[in-house]
């Protein structure tokens, strides 16, 4: 069952479970004809969830990552202070955001926001927006593949 690309009210289950479900559903819509590396993301704002997938272009600089797709969907709906983010991919360990995504995350998530980096196998690590910024990497983030 696809949850769609818009926001949903929470369905009475744990917030992280809802974020993971939304991110996995979004990942199914990834457009990745070049890298074949599908990523999904979900953003929570209060009781709303926004999802996004990565969308590639032959000119890689014009591609958009899943995290930015989900964040931009929330911002486009009128939200600029976001609460939680989950990013998921089929990687050996939890997937780490690229530099552009780290900058966008720092713009829209406050110091109390929770950022969960995960893989489809069920591994995850939680961090903060500040820990993702250059010069402030935590040991856990540096070891992600």
JSON list of C-alpha atoms in Angstrom, two decimals:
[
{"chain": "A", "resi": 1, "resn": "UNK", "atom": "CA", "xyz": [0.00, 0.00, 0.00]},
{"chain": "A", "resi": 2, "resn": "UNK", "atom": "CA", "xyz": [1.43, 3.34, -0.97]},
{"chain": "A", "resi": 3, "resn": "UNK", "atom": "CA", "xyz": [0.99, 6.19, 1.46]},
{"chain": "A", "resi": 4, "resn": "UNK", "atom": "CA", "xyz": [1.32, 8.74, -1.33]},
{"chain": "A", "resi": 5, "resn": "UNK", "atom": "CA", "xyz": [3.62, 11.74, -1.64]},
{"chain": "A", "resi": 6, "resn": "UNK", "atom": "CA", "xyz": [1.72, 14.15, 0.59]},
{"chain": "A", "resi": 7, "resn": "UNK", "atom": "CA", "xyz": [1.40, 14.41, 4.35]},
{"chain": "A", "resi": 8, "resn": "UNK", "atom": "CA", "xyz": [-0.60, 12.09, 6.57]},
{"chain": "A", "resi": 9, "resn": "UNK", "atom": "CA", "xyz": [-1.81, 12.34, 10.15]},
{"chain": "A", "resi": 10, "resn": "UNK", "atom": "CA", "xyz": [-0.12, 9.83, 12.42]},
{"chain": "A", "resi": 11, "resn": "UNK", "atom": "CA", "xyz": [-1.89, 6.48, 12.37]},
{"chain": "A", "resi": 12, "resn": "UNK", "atom": "CA", "xyz": [-1.64, 5.64, 16.08]},
{"chain": "A", "resi": 13, "resn": "UNK", "atom": "CA", "xyz": [1.77, 3.94, 15.84]},
{"chain": "A", "resi": 14, "resn": "UNK", "atom": "CA", "xyz": [5.20, 5.06, 16.99]},
{"chain": "A", "resi": 15, "resn": "UNK", "atom": "CA", "xyz": [6.49, 8.19, 15.28]},
{"chain": "A", "resi": 16, "resn": "UNK", "atom": "CA", "xyz": [9.73, 6.55, 14.14]},
{"chain": "A", "resi": 17, "resn": "UNK", "atom": "CA", "xyz": [7.77, 3.64, 12.66]},
{"chain": "A", "resi": 18, "resn": "UNK", "atom": "CA", "xyz": [5.55, 6.05, 10.72]},
{"chain": "A", "resi": 19, "resn": "UNK", "atom": "CA", "xyz": [8.59, 7.98, 9.47]},
{"chain": "A", "resi": 20, "resn": "UNK", "atom": "CA", "xyz": [10.29, 4.75, 8.40]},
{"chain": "A", "resi": 21, "resn": "UNK", "atom": "CA", "xyz": [7.16, 3.55, 6.58]},
{"chain": "A", "resi": 22, "resn": "UNK", "atom": "CA", "xyz": [6.78, 6.90, 4.80]},
{"chain": "A", "resi": 23, "resn": "UNK", "atom": "CA", "xyz": [10.46, 7.03, 3.83]},
{"chain": "A", "resi": 24, "resn": "UNK", "atom": "CA", "xyz": [10.39, 3.45, 2.49]},
{"chain": "A", "resi": 25, "resn": "UNK", "atom": "CA", "xyz": [7.24, 4.21, 0.47]},
{"chain": "A", "resi": 26, "resn": "UNK", "atom": "CA", "xyz": [8.85, 7.36, -0.95]},
{"chain": "A", "resi": 27, "resn": "UNK", "atom": "CA", "xyz": [12.00, 5.39, -1.81]},
{"chain": "A", "resi": 28, "resn": "UNK", "atom": "CA", "xyz": [9.87, 3.26, -4.14]},
{"chain": "A", "resi": 29, "resn": "UNK", "atom": "CA", "xyz": [9.30, 6.42, -6.23]},
{"chain": "A", "resi": 30, "resn": "UNK", "atom": "CA", "xyz": [12.98, 7.31, -6.57]},
{"chain": "A", "resi": 31, "resn": "UNK", "atom": "CA", "xyz": [14.06, 8.19, -10.10]},
{"chain": "A", "resi": 32, "resn": "UNK", "atom": "CA", "xyz": [17.57, 6.75, -10.28]},
{"chain": "A", "resi": 33, "resn": "UNK", "atom": "CA", "xyz": [18.34, 5.59, -13.85]},
{"chain": "A", "resi": 34, "resn": "UNK", "atom": "CA", "xyz": [22.03, 6.51, -13.54]},
{"chain": "A", "resi": 35, "resn": "UNK", "atom": "CA", "xyz": [23.19, 5.55, -10.05]},
{"chain": "A", "resi": 36, "resn": "UNK", "atom": "CA", "xyz": [20.50, 2.95, -9.26]},
{"chain": "A", "resi": 37, "resn": "UNK", "atom": "CA", "xyz": [20.82, 4.22, -5.66]},
{"chain": "A", "resi": 38, "resn": "UNK", "atom": "CA", "xyz": [17.28, 4.79, -4.33]},
{"chain": "A", "resi": 39, "resn": "UNK", "atom": "CA", "xyz": [16.89, 6.89, -1.19]},
{"chain": "A", "resi": 40, "resn": "UNK", "atom": "CA", "xyz": [13.73, 7.82, 0.71]},
{"chain": "A", "resi": 41, "resn": "UNK", "atom": "CA", "xyz": [13.16, 10.43, 3.40]},
{"chain": "A", "resi": 42, "resn": "UNK", "atom": "CA", "xyz": [10.34, 11.55, 5.66]},
{"chain": "A", "resi": 43, "resn": "UNK", "atom": "CA", "xyz": [9.97, 14.77, 7.64]},
{"chain": "A", "resi": 44, "resn": "UNK", "atom": "CA", "xyz": [7.71, 15.20, 10.65]},
{"chain": "A", "resi": 45, "resn": "UNK", "atom": "CA", "xyz": [6.21, 18.58, 11.46]},
{"chain": "A", "resi": 46, "resn": "UNK", "atom": "CA", "xyz": [3.89, 18.30, 14.46]},
{"chain": "A", "resi": 47, "resn": "UNK", "atom": "CA", "xyz": [1.43, 15.60, 13.44]},
{"chain": "A", "resi": 48, "resn": "UNK", "atom": "CA", "xyz": [2.16, 15.83, 9.70]},
{"chain": "A", "resi": 49, "resn": "UNK", "atom": "CA", "xyz": [4.54, 13.76, 7.60]},
{"chain": "A", "resi": 50, "resn": "UNK", "atom": "CA", "xyz": [6.08, 14.80, 4.28]},
{"chain": "A", "resi": 51, "resn": "UNK", "atom": "CA", "xyz": [8.08, 12.37, 2.19]},
{"chain": "A", "resi": 52, "resn": "UNK", "atom": "CA", "xyz": [10.51, 12.57, -0.67]},
{"chain": "A", "resi": 53, "resn": "UNK", "atom": "CA", "xyz": [12.71, 10.45, -2.92]},
{"chain": "A", "resi": 54, "resn": "UNK", "atom": "CA", "xyz": [15.88, 11.24, -4.78]},
{"chain": "A", "resi": 55, "resn": "UNK", "atom": "CA", "xyz": [15.39, 12.38, -8.38]},
{"chain": "A", "resi": 56, "resn": "UNK", "atom": "CA", "xyz": [18.36, 12.15, -10.72]},
{"chain": "A", "resi": 57, "resn": "UNK", "atom": "CA", "xyz": [19.19, 13.98, -13.89]},
{"chain": "A", "resi": 58, "resn": "UNK", "atom": "CA", "xyz": [21.89, 13.21, -16.46]},
{"chain": "A", "resi": 59, "resn": "UNK", "atom": "CA", "xyz": [23.56, 16.35, -15.14]},
{"chain": "A", "resi": 60, "resn": "UNK", "atom": "CA", "xyz": [24.15, 15.20, -11.56]},
{"chain": "A", "resi": 61, "resn": "UNK", "atom": "CA", "xyz": [24.25, 18.77, -10.27]},
{"chain": "A", "resi": 62, "resn": "UNK", "atom": "CA", "xyz": [20.59, 19.12, -11.26]},
{"chain": "A", "resi": 63, "resn": "UNK", "atom": "CA", "xyz": [19.57, 16.05, -9.24]},
{"chain": "A", "resi": 64, "resn": "UNK", "atom": "CA", "xyz": [17.77, 16.33, -5.92]},
{"chain": "A", "resi": 65, "resn": "UNK", "atom": "CA", "xyz": [18.34, 14.16, -2.86]},
{"chain": "A", "resi": 66, "resn": "UNK", "atom": "CA", "xyz": [15.50, 12.50, -0.95]},
{"chain": "A", "resi": 67, "resn": "UNK", "atom": "CA", "xyz": [16.10, 14.56, 2.19]},
{"chain": "A", "resi": 68, "resn": "UNK", "atom": "CA", "xyz": [15.85, 17.84, 0.30]},
{"chain": "A", "resi": 69, "resn": "UNK", "atom": "CA", "xyz": [12.77, 16.59, -1.60]},
{"chain": "A", "resi": 70, "resn": "UNK", "atom": "CA", "xyz": [10.98, 15.85, 1.71]},
{"chain": "A", "resi": 71, "resn": "UNK", "atom": "CA", "xyz": [12.16, 19.09, 3.36]},
{"chain": "A", "resi": 72, "resn": "UNK", "atom": "CA", "xyz": [11.13, 21.18, 0.35]},
{"chain": "A", "resi": 73, "resn": "UNK", "atom": "CA", "xyz": [7.70, 19.51, 0.33]},
{"chain": "A", "resi": 74, "resn": "UNK", "atom": "CA", "xyz": [7.19, 20.55, 3.96]},
{"chain": "A", "resi": 75, "resn": "UNK", "atom": "CA", "xyz": [8.44, 24.08, 3.31]},
{"chain": "A", "resi": 76, "resn": "UNK", "atom": "CA", "xyz": [6.25, 24.35, 0.20]},
{"chain": "A", "resi": 77, "resn": "UNK", "atom": "CA", "xyz": [3.25, 23.47, 2.39]},
{"chain": "A", "resi": 78, "resn": "UNK", "atom": "CA", "xyz": [4.05, 26.42, 4.66]},
{"chain": "A", "resi": 79, "resn": "UNK", "atom": "CA", "xyz": [6.28, 24.91, 7.36]},
{"chain": "A", "resi": 80, "resn": "UNK", "atom": "CA", "xyz": [9.75, 26.28, 8.06]},
{"chain": "A", "resi": 81, "resn": "UNK", "atom": "CA", "xyz": [10.50, 24.84, 11.51]},
{"chain": "A", "resi": 82, "resn": "UNK", "atom": "CA", "xyz": [10.71, 21.07, 11.14]},
{"chain": "A", "resi": 83, "resn": "UNK", "atom": "CA", "xyz": [10.80, 18.53, 13.98]},
{"chain": "A", "resi": 84, "resn": "UNK", "atom": "CA", "xyz": [12.22, 15.24, 12.74]},
{"chain": "A", "resi": 85, "resn": "UNK", "atom": "CA", "xyz": [13.83, 13.64, 9.69]},
{"chain": "A", "resi": 86, "resn": "UNK", "atom": "CA", "xyz": [14.44, 10.02, 8.72]},
{"chain": "A", "resi": 87, "resn": "UNK", "atom": "CA", "xyz": [16.58, 9.11, 5.69]},
{"chain": "A", "resi": 88, "resn": "UNK", "atom": "CA", "xyz": [16.83, 5.53, 4.44]},
{"chain": "A", "resi": 89, "resn": "UNK", "atom": "CA", "xyz": [18.71, 3.66, 1.70]},
{"chain": "A", "resi": 90, "resn": "UNK", "atom": "CA", "xyz": [19.94, 0.17, 0.90]},
{"chain": "A", "resi": 91, "resn": "UNK", "atom": "CA", "xyz": [23.45, 0.69, 2.29]},
{"chain": "A", "resi": 92, "resn": "UNK", "atom": "CA", "xyz": [25.81, -1.34, 4.48]},
{"chain": "A", "resi": 93, "resn": "UNK", "atom": "CA", "xyz": [25.26, 1.02, 7.43]},
{"chain": "A", "resi": 94, "resn": "UNK", "atom": "CA", "xyz": [22.89, 3.94, 8.00]},
{"chain": "A", "resi": 95, "resn": "UNK", "atom": "CA", "xyz": [23.01, 6.35, 5.05]},
{"chain": "A", "resi": 96, "resn": "UNK", "atom": "CA", "xyz": [24.66, 9.75, 5.61]},
{"chain": "A", "resi": 97, "resn": "UNK", "atom": "CA", "xyz": [23.43, 12.97, 3.94]},
{"chain": "A", "resi": 98, "resn": "UNK", "atom": "CA", "xyz": [25.56, 14.78, 1.37]},
{"chain": "A", "resi": 99, "resn": "UNK", "atom": "CA", "xyz": [26.96, 18.24, 2.09]},
{"chain": "A", "resi": 100, "resn": "UNK", "atom": "CA", "xyz": [24.13, 20.11, 0.37]},
{"chain": "A", "resi": 101, "resn": "UNK", "atom": "CA", "xyz": [21.55, 18.19, 2.41]},
{"chain": "A", "resi": 102, "resn": "UNK", "atom": "CA", "xyz": [23.46, 18.85, 5.63]},
{"chain": "A", "resi": 103, "resn": "UNK", "atom": "CA", "xyz": [23.27, 22.58, 4.93]},
{"chain": "A", "resi": 104, "resn": "UNK", "atom": "CA", "xyz": [19.53, 22.44, 4.17]},
{"chain": "A", "resi": 105, "resn": "UNK", "atom": "CA", "xyz": [18.95, 20.37, 7.33]},
{"chain": "A", "resi": 106, "resn": "UNK", "atom": "CA", "xyz": [20.74, 23.02, 9.40]},
{"chain": "A", "resi": 107, "resn": "UNK", "atom": "CA", "xyz": [18.47, 25.70, 7.89]},
{"chain": "A", "resi": 108, "resn": "UNK", "atom": "CA", "xyz": [15.13, 24.10, 8.74]},
{"chain": "A", "resi": 109, "resn": "UNK", "atom": "CA", "xyz": [15.71, 21.91, 11.82]},
{"chain": "A", "resi": 110, "resn": "UNK", "atom": "CA", "xyz": [16.28, 23.46, 15.25]},
{"chain": "A", "resi": 111, "resn": "UNK", "atom": "CA", "xyz": [18.68, 22.20, 17.93]},
{"chain": "A", "resi": 112, "resn": "UNK", "atom": "CA", "xyz": [16.06, 19.87, 19.46]},
{"chain": "A", "resi": 113, "resn": "UNK", "atom": "CA", "xyz": [15.24, 18.16, 16.17]},
{"chain": "A", "resi": 114, "resn": "UNK", "atom": "CA", "xyz": [15.97, 14.47, 15.75]},
{"chain": "A", "resi": 115, "resn": "UNK", "atom": "CA", "xyz": [17.70, 13.26, 12.60]},
{"chain": "A", "resi": 116, "resn": "UNK", "atom": "CA", "xyz": [17.59, 9.49, 12.04]},
{"chain": "A", "resi": 117, "resn": "UNK", "atom": "CA", "xyz": [19.88, 7.96, 9.44]},
{"chain": "A", "resi": 118, "resn": "UNK", "atom": "CA", "xyz": [18.92, 4.39, 8.56]},
{"chain": "A", "resi": 119, "resn": "UNK", "atom": "CA", "xyz": [19.27, 1.52, 6.14]},
{"chain": "A", "resi": 120, "resn": "UNK", "atom": "CA", "xyz": [16.65, -0.91, 4.88]},
{"chain": "A", "resi": 121, "resn": "UNK", "atom": "CA", "xyz": [18.20, -3.70, 7.01]},
{"chain": "A", "resi": 122, "resn": "UNK", "atom": "CA", "xyz": [17.03, -1.91, 10.15]},
{"chain": "A", "resi": 123, "resn": "UNK", "atom": "CA", "xyz": [20.22, -0.22, 11.36]},
{"chain": "A", "resi": 124, "resn": "UNK", "atom": "CA", "xyz": [19.88, 3.41, 12.40]},
{"chain": "A", "resi": 125, "resn": "UNK", "atom": "CA", "xyz": [21.65, 6.17, 14.26]},
{"chain": "A", "resi": 126, "resn": "UNK", "atom": "CA", "xyz": [20.09, 9.32, 15.66]},
{"chain": "A", "resi": 127, "resn": "UNK", "atom": "CA", "xyz": [21.89, 12.63, 15.60]},
{"chain": "A", "resi": 128, "resn": "UNK", "atom": "CA", "xyz": [21.26, 16.36, 15.65]},
{"chain": "A", "resi": 129, "resn": "UNK", "atom": "CA", "xyz": [21.40, 18.95, 12.87]},
{"chain": "A", "resi": 130, "resn": "UNK", "atom": "CA", "xyz": [24.48, 20.52, 14.51]},
{"chain": "A", "resi": 131, "resn": "UNK", "atom": "CA", "xyz": [26.37, 17.21, 14.46]},
{"chain": "A", "resi": 132, "resn": "UNK", "atom": "CA", "xyz": [25.95, 17.07, 10.69]},
{"chain": "A", "resi": 133, "resn": "UNK", "atom": "CA", "xyz": [27.62, 20.43, 10.02]},
{"chain": "A", "resi": 134, "resn": "UNK", "atom": "CA", "xyz": [31.23, 20.57, 8.79]},
{"chain": "A", "resi": 135, "resn": "UNK", "atom": "CA", "xyz": [33.69, 20.65, 11.65]},
{"chain": "A", "resi": 136, "resn": "UNK", "atom": "CA", "xyz": [31.17, 19.18, 14.08]},
{"chain": "A", "resi": 137, "resn": "UNK", "atom": "CA", "xyz": [30.88, 15.59, 12.87]},
{"chain": "A", "resi": 138, "resn": "UNK", "atom": "CA", "xyz": [30.30, 13.01, 15.54]},
{"chain": "A", "resi": 139, "resn": "UNK", "atom": "CA", "xyz": [32.29, 9.77, 15.51]},
{"chain": "A", "resi": 140, "resn": "UNK", "atom": "CA", "xyz": [29.12, 7.85, 14.53]},
{"chain": "A", "resi": 141, "resn": "UNK", "atom": "CA", "xyz": [28.42, 10.04, 11.50]},
{"chain": "A", "resi": 142, "resn": "UNK", "atom": "CA", "xyz": [32.02, 9.81, 10.28]},
{"chain": "A", "resi": 143, "resn": "UNK", "atom": "CA", "xyz": [31.87, 6.01, 10.25]},
{"chain": "A", "resi": 144, "resn": "UNK", "atom": "CA", "xyz": [28.72, 5.70, 8.16]},
{"chain": "A", "resi": 145, "resn": "UNK", "atom": "CA", "xyz": [29.02, 4.26, 4.66]}
]
